[in-house]
XYZ file of C-alpha atoms in Angstrom:
543
model
C 5.635 -17.038 8.385
C 4.339 -20.344 9.724
C 7.816 -21.541 10.731
C 7.902 -18.814 13.406
C 4.481 -19.648 14.776
C 5.171 -23.249 15.766
C 7.689 -22.762 18.608
C 5.710 -19.808 20.013
C 2.357 -21.654 20.071
C 3.988 -24.827 21.500
C 5.531 -22.891 24.351
C 2.251 -21.207 25.093
C 0.320 -24.543 25.041
C 2.739 -26.326 27.377
C 2.584 -23.483 29.855
C -1.230 -23.555 30.245
C -1.350 -26.877 32.097
C -1.207 -25.669 35.711
C -4.549 -25.071 37.391
C -3.772 -24.158 41.023
C -1.150 -22.670 43.309
C 0.808 -25.017 45.626
C -0.495 -22.987 48.544
C -3.171 -20.389 49.128
C -2.062 -17.087 47.441
C -3.841 -15.054 50.140
C -3.137 -16.833 53.431
C -5.847 -16.771 56.108
C -3.578 -15.891 58.996
C -2.289 -12.453 57.936
C -2.281 -10.007 55.023
C 0.731 -10.877 52.825
C 1.170 -7.500 51.086
C -0.269 -8.507 47.693
C -2.675 -6.082 46.142
C -5.126 -8.796 45.121
C -5.307 -9.913 48.724
C -6.422 -6.494 50.027
C -10.153 -7.011 49.333
C -10.320 -10.491 50.921
C -8.374 -9.170 53.951
C -10.288 -5.881 54.235
C -12.403 -7.065 57.166
C -9.627 -9.126 58.755
C -8.595 -12.686 58.240
C -9.865 -14.557 55.153
C -10.699 -17.584 57.297
C -13.395 -18.213 59.894
C -11.139 -16.890 62.695
C -11.339 -13.226 61.778
C -13.099 -10.630 59.709
C -16.802 -10.415 60.515
C -16.376 -13.177 63.078
C -15.151 -13.900 66.549
C -11.690 -12.339 66.627
C -11.980 -8.641 65.957
C -15.187 -7.621 64.268
C -17.996 -9.524 65.997
C -18.696 -9.807 69.634
C -21.220 -12.622 69.107
C -18.643 -15.354 69.796
C -20.986 -18.175 68.814
C -21.073 -16.989 65.167
C -17.486 -17.393 64.068
C -17.062 -16.762 60.358
C -20.763 -16.799 59.569
C -20.493 -13.866 57.154
C -17.199 -14.849 55.555
C -18.771 -16.777 52.643
C -21.009 -13.880 51.714
C -18.022 -11.465 51.877
C -15.982 -13.683 49.557
C -18.862 -14.274 47.118
C -19.626 -10.545 46.891
C -16.132 -9.023 46.675
C -14.009 -11.719 44.985
C -15.307 -11.092 41.452
C -13.834 -7.572 41.611
C -10.327 -9.032 41.597
C -10.897 -10.725 38.204
C -12.086 -7.553 36.488
C -9.334 -5.382 37.965
C -6.487 -7.793 37.232
C -7.560 -8.662 33.676
C -8.144 -5.090 32.483
C -5.044 -3.538 34.011
C -2.879 -6.101 32.223
C -4.655 -5.569 28.899
C -4.659 -1.774 28.700
C -4.347 -0.294 25.134
C -0.785 0.699 24.358
C 0.970 2.472 21.488
C 1.220 0.144 18.489
C 4.665 -1.420 17.925
C 6.546 -0.333 14.840
C 7.769 3.004 13.515
C 6.138 6.145 12.297
C 8.050 5.512 9.104
C 7.196 2.659 6.729
C 8.028 1.352 3.241
C 6.038 1.833 0.087
C 6.762 0.522 -3.418
C 8.187 3.142 -5.851
C 7.407 1.982 -9.428
C 9.990 4.335 -10.927
C 12.785 2.955 -8.807
C 11.235 -0.522 -8.741
C 11.994 -0.850 -5.069
C 10.481 -0.009 -1.679
C 11.394 3.338 -0.208
C 10.603 5.134 3.084
C 7.279 6.907 2.835
C 7.153 10.639 3.168
C 3.426 10.957 4.000
C 1.675 10.108 7.218
C 3.608 9.144 10.334
C 1.009 6.492 10.938
C -1.547 5.665 13.650
C -0.861 5.811 17.368
C -3.044 3.153 19.022
C -4.285 1.687 15.758
C -2.367 -0.498 13.301
C -1.337 -0.364 9.638
C -0.205 -3.165 7.393
C 3.224 -1.827 6.415
C 6.463 -3.193 7.834
C 9.622 -1.192 8.696
C 11.818 -3.020 6.134
C 14.529 -5.630 6.108
C 17.041 -5.322 8.997
C 15.561 -2.096 10.236
C 15.091 -1.593 13.997
C 12.481 0.647 15.558
C 12.530 1.476 19.232
C 9.734 3.302 21.059
C 9.001 4.303 24.715
C 5.638 5.645 25.842
C 4.024 6.656 29.113
C 0.321 6.427 30.033
C -1.579 7.260 33.187
C -4.886 5.639 34.098
C -7.159 6.669 36.929
C -10.150 4.336 37.256
C -13.480 5.648 38.531
C -16.172 3.085 37.649
C -16.814 -0.593 37.127
C -19.689 -1.546 34.853
C -21.167 1.868 35.469
C -20.913 1.728 39.277
C -18.923 4.391 41.054
C -15.734 2.942 42.584
C -15.881 5.577 45.340
C -19.331 4.375 46.419
C -19.824 0.607 46.018
C -22.593 -0.770 48.255
C -22.269 -4.403 49.318
C -24.574 -6.355 51.631
C -23.383 -9.483 53.455
C -25.828 -12.024 54.807
C -25.555 -14.706 57.467
C -24.621 -18.236 56.455
C -26.930 -21.227 57.040
C -26.564 -22.450 60.606
C -27.415 -25.801 62.206
C -25.668 -25.154 65.537
C -27.088 -22.131 67.321
C -30.517 -22.156 69.015
C -32.559 -23.438 66.067
C -35.952 -25.045 66.611
C -36.051 -28.878 66.262
C -35.403 -30.109 62.701
C -34.891 -26.548 61.369
C -31.814 -25.181 59.642
C -31.602 -21.408 60.250
C -31.193 -19.643 56.933
C -31.319 -16.117 55.523
C -32.692 -17.426 52.244
C -35.865 -15.765 50.956
C -37.036 -19.024 49.358
C -36.722 -21.283 52.360
C -39.281 -22.348 55.006
C -40.382 -19.238 56.944
C -39.462 -20.938 60.219
C -35.805 -20.870 59.099
C -35.607 -17.153 59.898
C -38.238 -16.802 62.624
C -38.638 -17.309 66.337
C -40.858 -19.999 67.955
C -42.238 -19.782 71.496
C -44.452 -22.046 73.713
C -46.915 -21.034 76.362
C -49.221 -22.999 78.706
C -51.473 -21.272 79.544
C -51.155 -18.723 76.736
C -50.182 -15.254 77.645
C -50.389 -12.030 75.780
C -48.197 -10.948 74.278
C -47.263 -14.574 73.557
C -43.649 -13.851 72.599
C -42.847 -13.241 76.267
C -43.172 -16.936 77.058
C -40.852 -19.924 76.759
C -38.729 -20.120 73.631
C -38.725 -23.285 71.504
C -36.033 -21.909 69.226
C -35.053 -18.659 67.574
C -33.589 -18.402 64.031
C -34.214 -14.709 63.743
C -30.509 -13.874 64.217
C -29.993 -14.737 60.536
C -31.924 -11.593 59.748
C -28.921 -9.568 60.832
C -27.055 -8.332 57.791
C -23.979 -6.177 57.139
C -24.549 -3.148 54.976
C -21.262 -1.691 53.673
C -20.274 1.263 51.503
C -16.871 0.600 49.921
C -14.353 2.822 48.176
C -11.690 1.645 45.772
C -8.911 3.915 44.527
C -6.992 2.558 41.607
C -4.262 4.347 39.631
C -1.824 2.896 37.084
C 1.324 4.490 35.647
C 2.509 2.494 32.613
C 5.810 2.844 30.795
C 5.879 0.699 27.635
C 8.949 -0.127 25.553
C 8.418 -1.382 21.969
C 11.188 -2.945 19.890
C 10.590 -3.973 16.277
C 13.013 -5.714 13.962
C 12.527 -6.342 10.236
C 13.391 -9.968 9.434
C 12.674 -9.510 5.720
C 11.106 -6.894 3.487
C 7.634 -8.195 4.486
C 8.129 -9.792 7.897
C 8.864 -8.111 11.186
C 8.978 -9.230 14.841
C 8.207 -7.033 17.853
C 8.316 -7.224 21.604
C 6.233 -5.013 23.885
C 7.532 -4.676 27.463
C 5.300 -2.748 29.898
C 6.506 -1.521 33.250
C 3.608 -0.923 35.638
C 3.259 1.146 38.765
C -0.041 0.310 40.458
C -1.498 2.047 43.493
C -4.538 0.378 45.097
C -6.566 1.636 48.015
C -9.635 0.227 49.633
C -11.850 1.226 52.613
C -15.283 0.300 53.876
C -17.869 1.801 56.219
C -19.886 -1.070 57.685
C -23.222 -1.073 59.543
C -24.841 -4.050 61.199
C -28.530 -3.971 60.413
C -29.967 -5.838 63.371
C -32.889 -7.983 62.593
C -33.087 -10.594 65.411
C -36.284 -10.965 67.473
C -35.024 -12.147 70.865
C -31.841 -13.911 69.746
C -28.431 -12.411 70.534
C -27.506 -9.760 68.039
C -24.283 -9.414 66.168
C -22.242 -6.388 67.101
C -18.740 -4.966 66.640
C -16.317 -5.478 69.503
C -15.850 -1.815 70.383
C -14.855 -1.517 74.088
C -18.140 0.113 75.051
C -20.016 -2.885 73.574
C -18.536 -5.508 75.949
C -19.041 -6.349 79.596
C -16.221 -7.723 81.700
C -17.038 -11.284 80.572
C -17.012 -10.251 76.871
C -20.802 -10.516 76.662
C -22.865 -7.741 75.124
C -24.188 -5.165 77.529
C -27.955 -4.663 77.855
C -29.692 -1.959 75.886
C -29.418 0.916 75.240
C -26.752 0.053 72.705
C -24.455 2.739 71.390
C -23.890 3.429 67.724
C -20.248 2.189 67.835
C -21.510 -1.305 68.455
C -23.139 -1.404 65.061
C -20.941 0.905 62.921
C -17.310 0.424 62.137
C -14.769 1.546 59.539
C -12.407 -0.850 57.860
C -9.608 -1.702 57.392
C -8.796 -1.862 61.065
C -5.206 -2.484 62.121
C -6.443 -4.143 65.362
C -8.134 -6.974 63.416
C -6.331 -10.208 62.682
C -4.910 -10.107 59.139
C -6.533 -6.806 58.156
C -5.097 -5.136 55.065
C -3.813 -1.555 54.992
C -5.884 1.246 53.580
C -3.665 1.515 50.504
C -0.607 -0.116 48.992
C 1.358 -0.094 45.720
C 3.369 -2.420 43.538
C 5.598 -1.911 40.539
C 7.409 -4.174 38.078
C 7.420 -5.674 34.617
C 3.981 -6.409 33.265
C 2.966 -9.117 30.765
C 5.444 -9.090 27.842
C 3.925 -9.561 24.387
C 5.787 -10.946 21.370
C 4.505 -10.259 17.865
C 5.087 -11.736 14.484
C 3.602 -9.683 11.596
C 3.763 -10.204 7.830
C 2.561 -8.067 4.977
C 0.680 -10.617 2.909
C -0.227 -8.306 0.026
C 0.827 -4.805 -0.941
C -0.534 -2.725 -3.786
C 0.467 0.697 -4.907
C -1.300 2.243 -1.891
C -3.241 -0.491 -0.094
C -1.811 -3.315 1.978
C -2.968 -6.318 3.959
C -1.095 -7.936 6.814
C -1.612 -10.816 9.237
C 0.135 -11.856 12.383
C -0.060 -13.183 15.942
C 0.545 -11.733 19.384
C 1.618 -14.024 22.216
C 1.308 -12.632 25.731
C 3.529 -14.132 28.404
C 2.550 -14.045 32.116
C 5.674 -12.195 33.211
C 3.773 -9.722 35.387
C 2.853 -10.716 38.963
C -0.929 -11.233 38.864
C -1.405 -10.964 42.642
C -0.019 -7.398 42.437
C -2.180 -6.476 39.410
C 0.978 -6.244 37.267
C -0.090 -8.973 34.891
C -2.952 -11.277 33.948
C -1.349 -14.431 35.338
C -1.992 -16.391 32.116
C -0.787 -16.789 28.541
C -2.806 -15.301 25.694
C -2.685 -15.771 21.927
C -4.143 -13.291 19.510
C -4.086 -13.835 15.689
C -5.016 -10.652 13.848
C -5.431 -9.120 10.405
C -4.753 -5.488 9.323
C -5.750 -3.459 6.306
C -4.488 0.051 5.576
C -4.355 2.579 2.729
C -1.805 5.337 1.932
C -3.223 8.796 1.212
C -3.282 12.202 2.787
C -6.155 10.921 4.936
C -5.186 7.284 5.430
C -7.760 4.779 6.815
C -6.685 1.647 8.670
C -8.326 -1.180 10.576
C -7.514 -4.245 12.587
C -9.452 -7.236 13.871
C -8.167 -10.025 16.124
C -9.340 -12.694 18.558
C -7.517 -13.252 21.827
C -7.717 -16.639 23.501
C -6.642 -16.610 27.167
C -5.625 -19.178 29.734
C -6.500 -19.432 33.404
C -5.384 -17.176 36.239
C -5.760 -17.258 40.040
C -7.116 -13.699 40.067
C -10.013 -14.899 37.863
C -10.535 -17.797 40.241
C -10.192 -17.927 44.017
C -7.311 -16.139 45.614
C -8.110 -17.731 48.995
C -7.605 -21.318 47.724
C -5.399 -20.797 44.722
C -7.903 -22.307 42.303
C -7.550 -20.727 38.886
C -10.403 -19.457 36.677
C -10.649 -18.836 32.957
C -9.768 -15.338 31.749
C -12.485 -14.383 29.231
C -11.624 -14.485 25.544
C -11.959 -11.291 23.529
C -12.629 -9.986 20.052
C -10.427 -6.945 19.599
C -10.671 -4.348 16.858
C -9.700 -0.819 15.924
C -10.663 1.459 13.052
C -9.434 4.945 12.300
C -7.622 7.418 10.139
C -4.345 9.201 10.242
C -3.874 12.403 8.227
C -0.739 14.468 7.673
C -0.663 18.208 7.679
C 3.044 18.321 6.720
C 5.689 15.645 6.439
C 6.578 16.211 10.092
C 3.078 16.521 11.601
C 0.341 13.803 11.543
C -2.982 13.606 13.403
C -4.560 10.274 14.267
C -8.046 9.276 15.384
C -9.087 5.689 16.295
C -11.934 3.768 17.820
C -10.393 0.885 19.806
C -12.699 -1.845 21.085
C -12.935 -5.192 22.839
C -15.880 -7.556 23.019
C -15.446 -9.633 26.169
C -17.095 -13.097 26.100
C -18.356 -15.389 28.858
C -17.114 -13.129 31.707
C -18.106 -12.771 35.314
C -19.588 -9.266 35.395
C -20.008 -7.291 38.609
C -22.609 -4.553 38.935
C -24.674 -2.750 41.587
C -28.273 -3.927 41.552
C -31.228 -3.772 43.928
C -31.733 -7.093 45.841
C -34.206 -8.294 48.444
C -33.234 -9.207 51.962
C -34.976 -10.440 55.120
C -36.413 -7.495 57.011
C -35.614 -6.864 60.695
C -38.001 -8.191 63.281
C -37.812 -5.050 65.346
C -36.500 -1.491 65.306
C -33.913 -0.352 67.842
C -33.126 3.180 68.979
C -29.551 2.701 70.164
C -29.258 5.884 72.161
C -32.683 6.692 73.623
C -34.862 3.759 74.541
C -34.089 1.405 77.359
C -35.493 -1.582 75.433
C -35.893 -2.359 71.695
C -39.095 -1.131 70.097
C -40.798 -4.262 68.891
C -42.199 -3.731 65.472
C -42.624 -7.378 64.305
C -42.703 -10.443 66.496
C -41.729 -12.543 63.406
C -43.165 -15.852 64.629
C -44.719 -17.150 67.818
C -46.127 -20.676 68.099
C -48.253 -21.157 71.192
C -49.284 -24.636 72.427
C -51.498 -25.584 75.307
C -53.863 -28.219 76.723
C -57.552 -27.943 77.353
C -59.268 -25.801 78.304
C -56.552 -23.671 76.641
C -56.632 -24.000 72.878
C -53.525 -24.342 70.687
C -52.969 -21.412 68.411
C -50.257 -19.709 66.334
C -49.339 -16.051 66.174
C -47.496 -15.004 63.026
C -46.170 -11.560 62.094
C -43.605 -11.779 59.294
C -42.155 -8.531 57.930
C -42.027 -8.416 54.146
C -38.536 -8.413 52.457
C -36.756 -5.155 52.061
C -34.750 -3.983 49.026
C -31.188 -2.578 49.145
C -28.499 -1.925 46.534
C -25.573 -4.329 46.590
C -22.733 -5.673 44.443
C -23.804 -8.709 42.420
C -21.980 -10.865 39.849
C -23.291 -12.519 36.730
C -21.506 -15.460 35.092
C -21.437 -15.948 31.337
C -21.907 -12.248 30.570
C -20.555 -10.437 27.521
C -19.869 -6.682 27.257
C -17.997 -4.067 25.262
C -15.017 -1.937 26.179
C -14.750 0.958 23.709
C -12.249 3.822 23.648
C -11.625 6.753 21.392
C -7.983 7.619 20.788
C -6.926 11.046 19.487
C -3.425 12.411 19.166
C -0.648 13.798 17.036
C 2.750 12.599 15.852
C 5.606 15.029 15.340
C 8.883 14.326 13.574
C 11.120 17.158 14.881
C 14.425 15.604 13.824
C 15.144 12.967 11.201
C 13.546 9.689 12.122
C 12.729 10.694 15.707
C 8.953 10.806 16.308
C 7.219 12.451 19.290
C 3.729 11.150 20.132
C 1.048 12.885 22.193
C -2.295 11.156 22.675
C -5.373 10.891 24.912
C -7.597 7.831 25.384
C -11.268 8.562 26.165
C -13.662 5.883 27.311
C -16.955 5.735 25.380
C -18.983 3.166 27.381
C -19.174 1.619 30.822
C -18.291 -2.080 30.365
C -15.719 -3.389 32.901
C -13.309 -0.945 34.458
C -13.802 2.642 33.331
C -10.973 5.184 33.394
C -10.967 8.963 33.217
C -9.349 10.359 30.054
C -5.858 8.787 29.911
C -2.962 10.892 28.574
C -0.027 9.377 26.727
C 3.304 10.668 25.550
C 6.089 8.836 23.751
C 9.211 8.872 21.610
C 10.252 6.458 18.846
C 13.160 6.155 16.436
C 13.931 3.919 13.496
C 17.464 2.788 12.764
């Protein structure tokens, strides 16, 4: 068996050396049609010239691209989860419903007449020397959650980047950080003589604009149609090779409802560039503001580089080659070992493949009886892929390694009808895990009624520093609103989680060695992408 492993592993190792694309996979100037670029381009260009910035979304022209880093940090980890799990969906096991078993009377191996075998699970038997088994199956996946969060209702909050250009007080870097100096997000004013209220006097500097944040509610629609072809060939009585060729049809849709939560004290607010929000010189009109200035729906075809609301892609996914050998076979029990090598033949930027090689050694045990148990355990080591890294720069990131396993039984009612039940699982290691959690953000300095009041209702003055000479004393006036909490997408590096499915189905042999398979895959936990019950149908034949 080892003579077959060398060339495969060498090819895989040599192909793992590349770390980055020659150019950015998702260009900043325009949406390029790739599904993995739809999230970065949702709000417009992926660079500082679009999106929540000067061209298109924001009318505050002095704050070009100041929310882009937060957008990328919040949404980019979704690409890694989506790409990796779509390319590693459970498929029907290669091989035939018919296998060989030793007949002591004939002193040779004959085709078994009991169970037609598992569906998603594995058994240790091989199909026999120079036999060929061909199978085709279809599965449909509709994803509805990611790590327990509803894909139709994903909140994400974007905060302002640190700023050393606009209107800051002397020696202060304006920042939305909760742990920085309070003056980094406050307003400072000077008065001589002091007046009340003091914040009506001369400004020293105003960092309160960094309190503006973008609260979004996002929807992701993800459906996958998968047609898988399995071909297995028996090299010897105990060794077989297989190839699994998936054909994927992926439909991906994304939309977002965005609201600017204004928090500035006296500084210019951020606003969307709806026509009613601009004067003739492209400056914001005075209050009262209208709701359209602070609420917008994306994608928006008018924005530079904005993605469409939905798109689709189809093509060959990642092809897997298998070498499997029965290492020991008793009268009913058997033990096998082997290796799967996954090739990055699917286009990762269209969610058709992982974008990286993977190697999975595995071991299988099975037992022949009317109710036949079987089990498999393997470890998959993966390379690096751009969808697990940064699609804006082309830098690749490591696809998490996985422990894979299945355990189940197959039981025959008659020689032409078998039922199969399996638990199929993955333990994902050292992954970047996205989830919706409650986080704290800077609170607004004031409350605005956009349609009624002529001027903002001042709830907090945030910070006023008043200086003066005798007989007027120097004093400070400080009103800082406490942080507020809001749900948002977050990502955690180095996380591990489980992906567990139950597989239940039947195999029918209506004619000779032709086997019809009907199955459903049901998700049992919430790790990673979660799909609704996934139906499968297939046909296989052994020659």
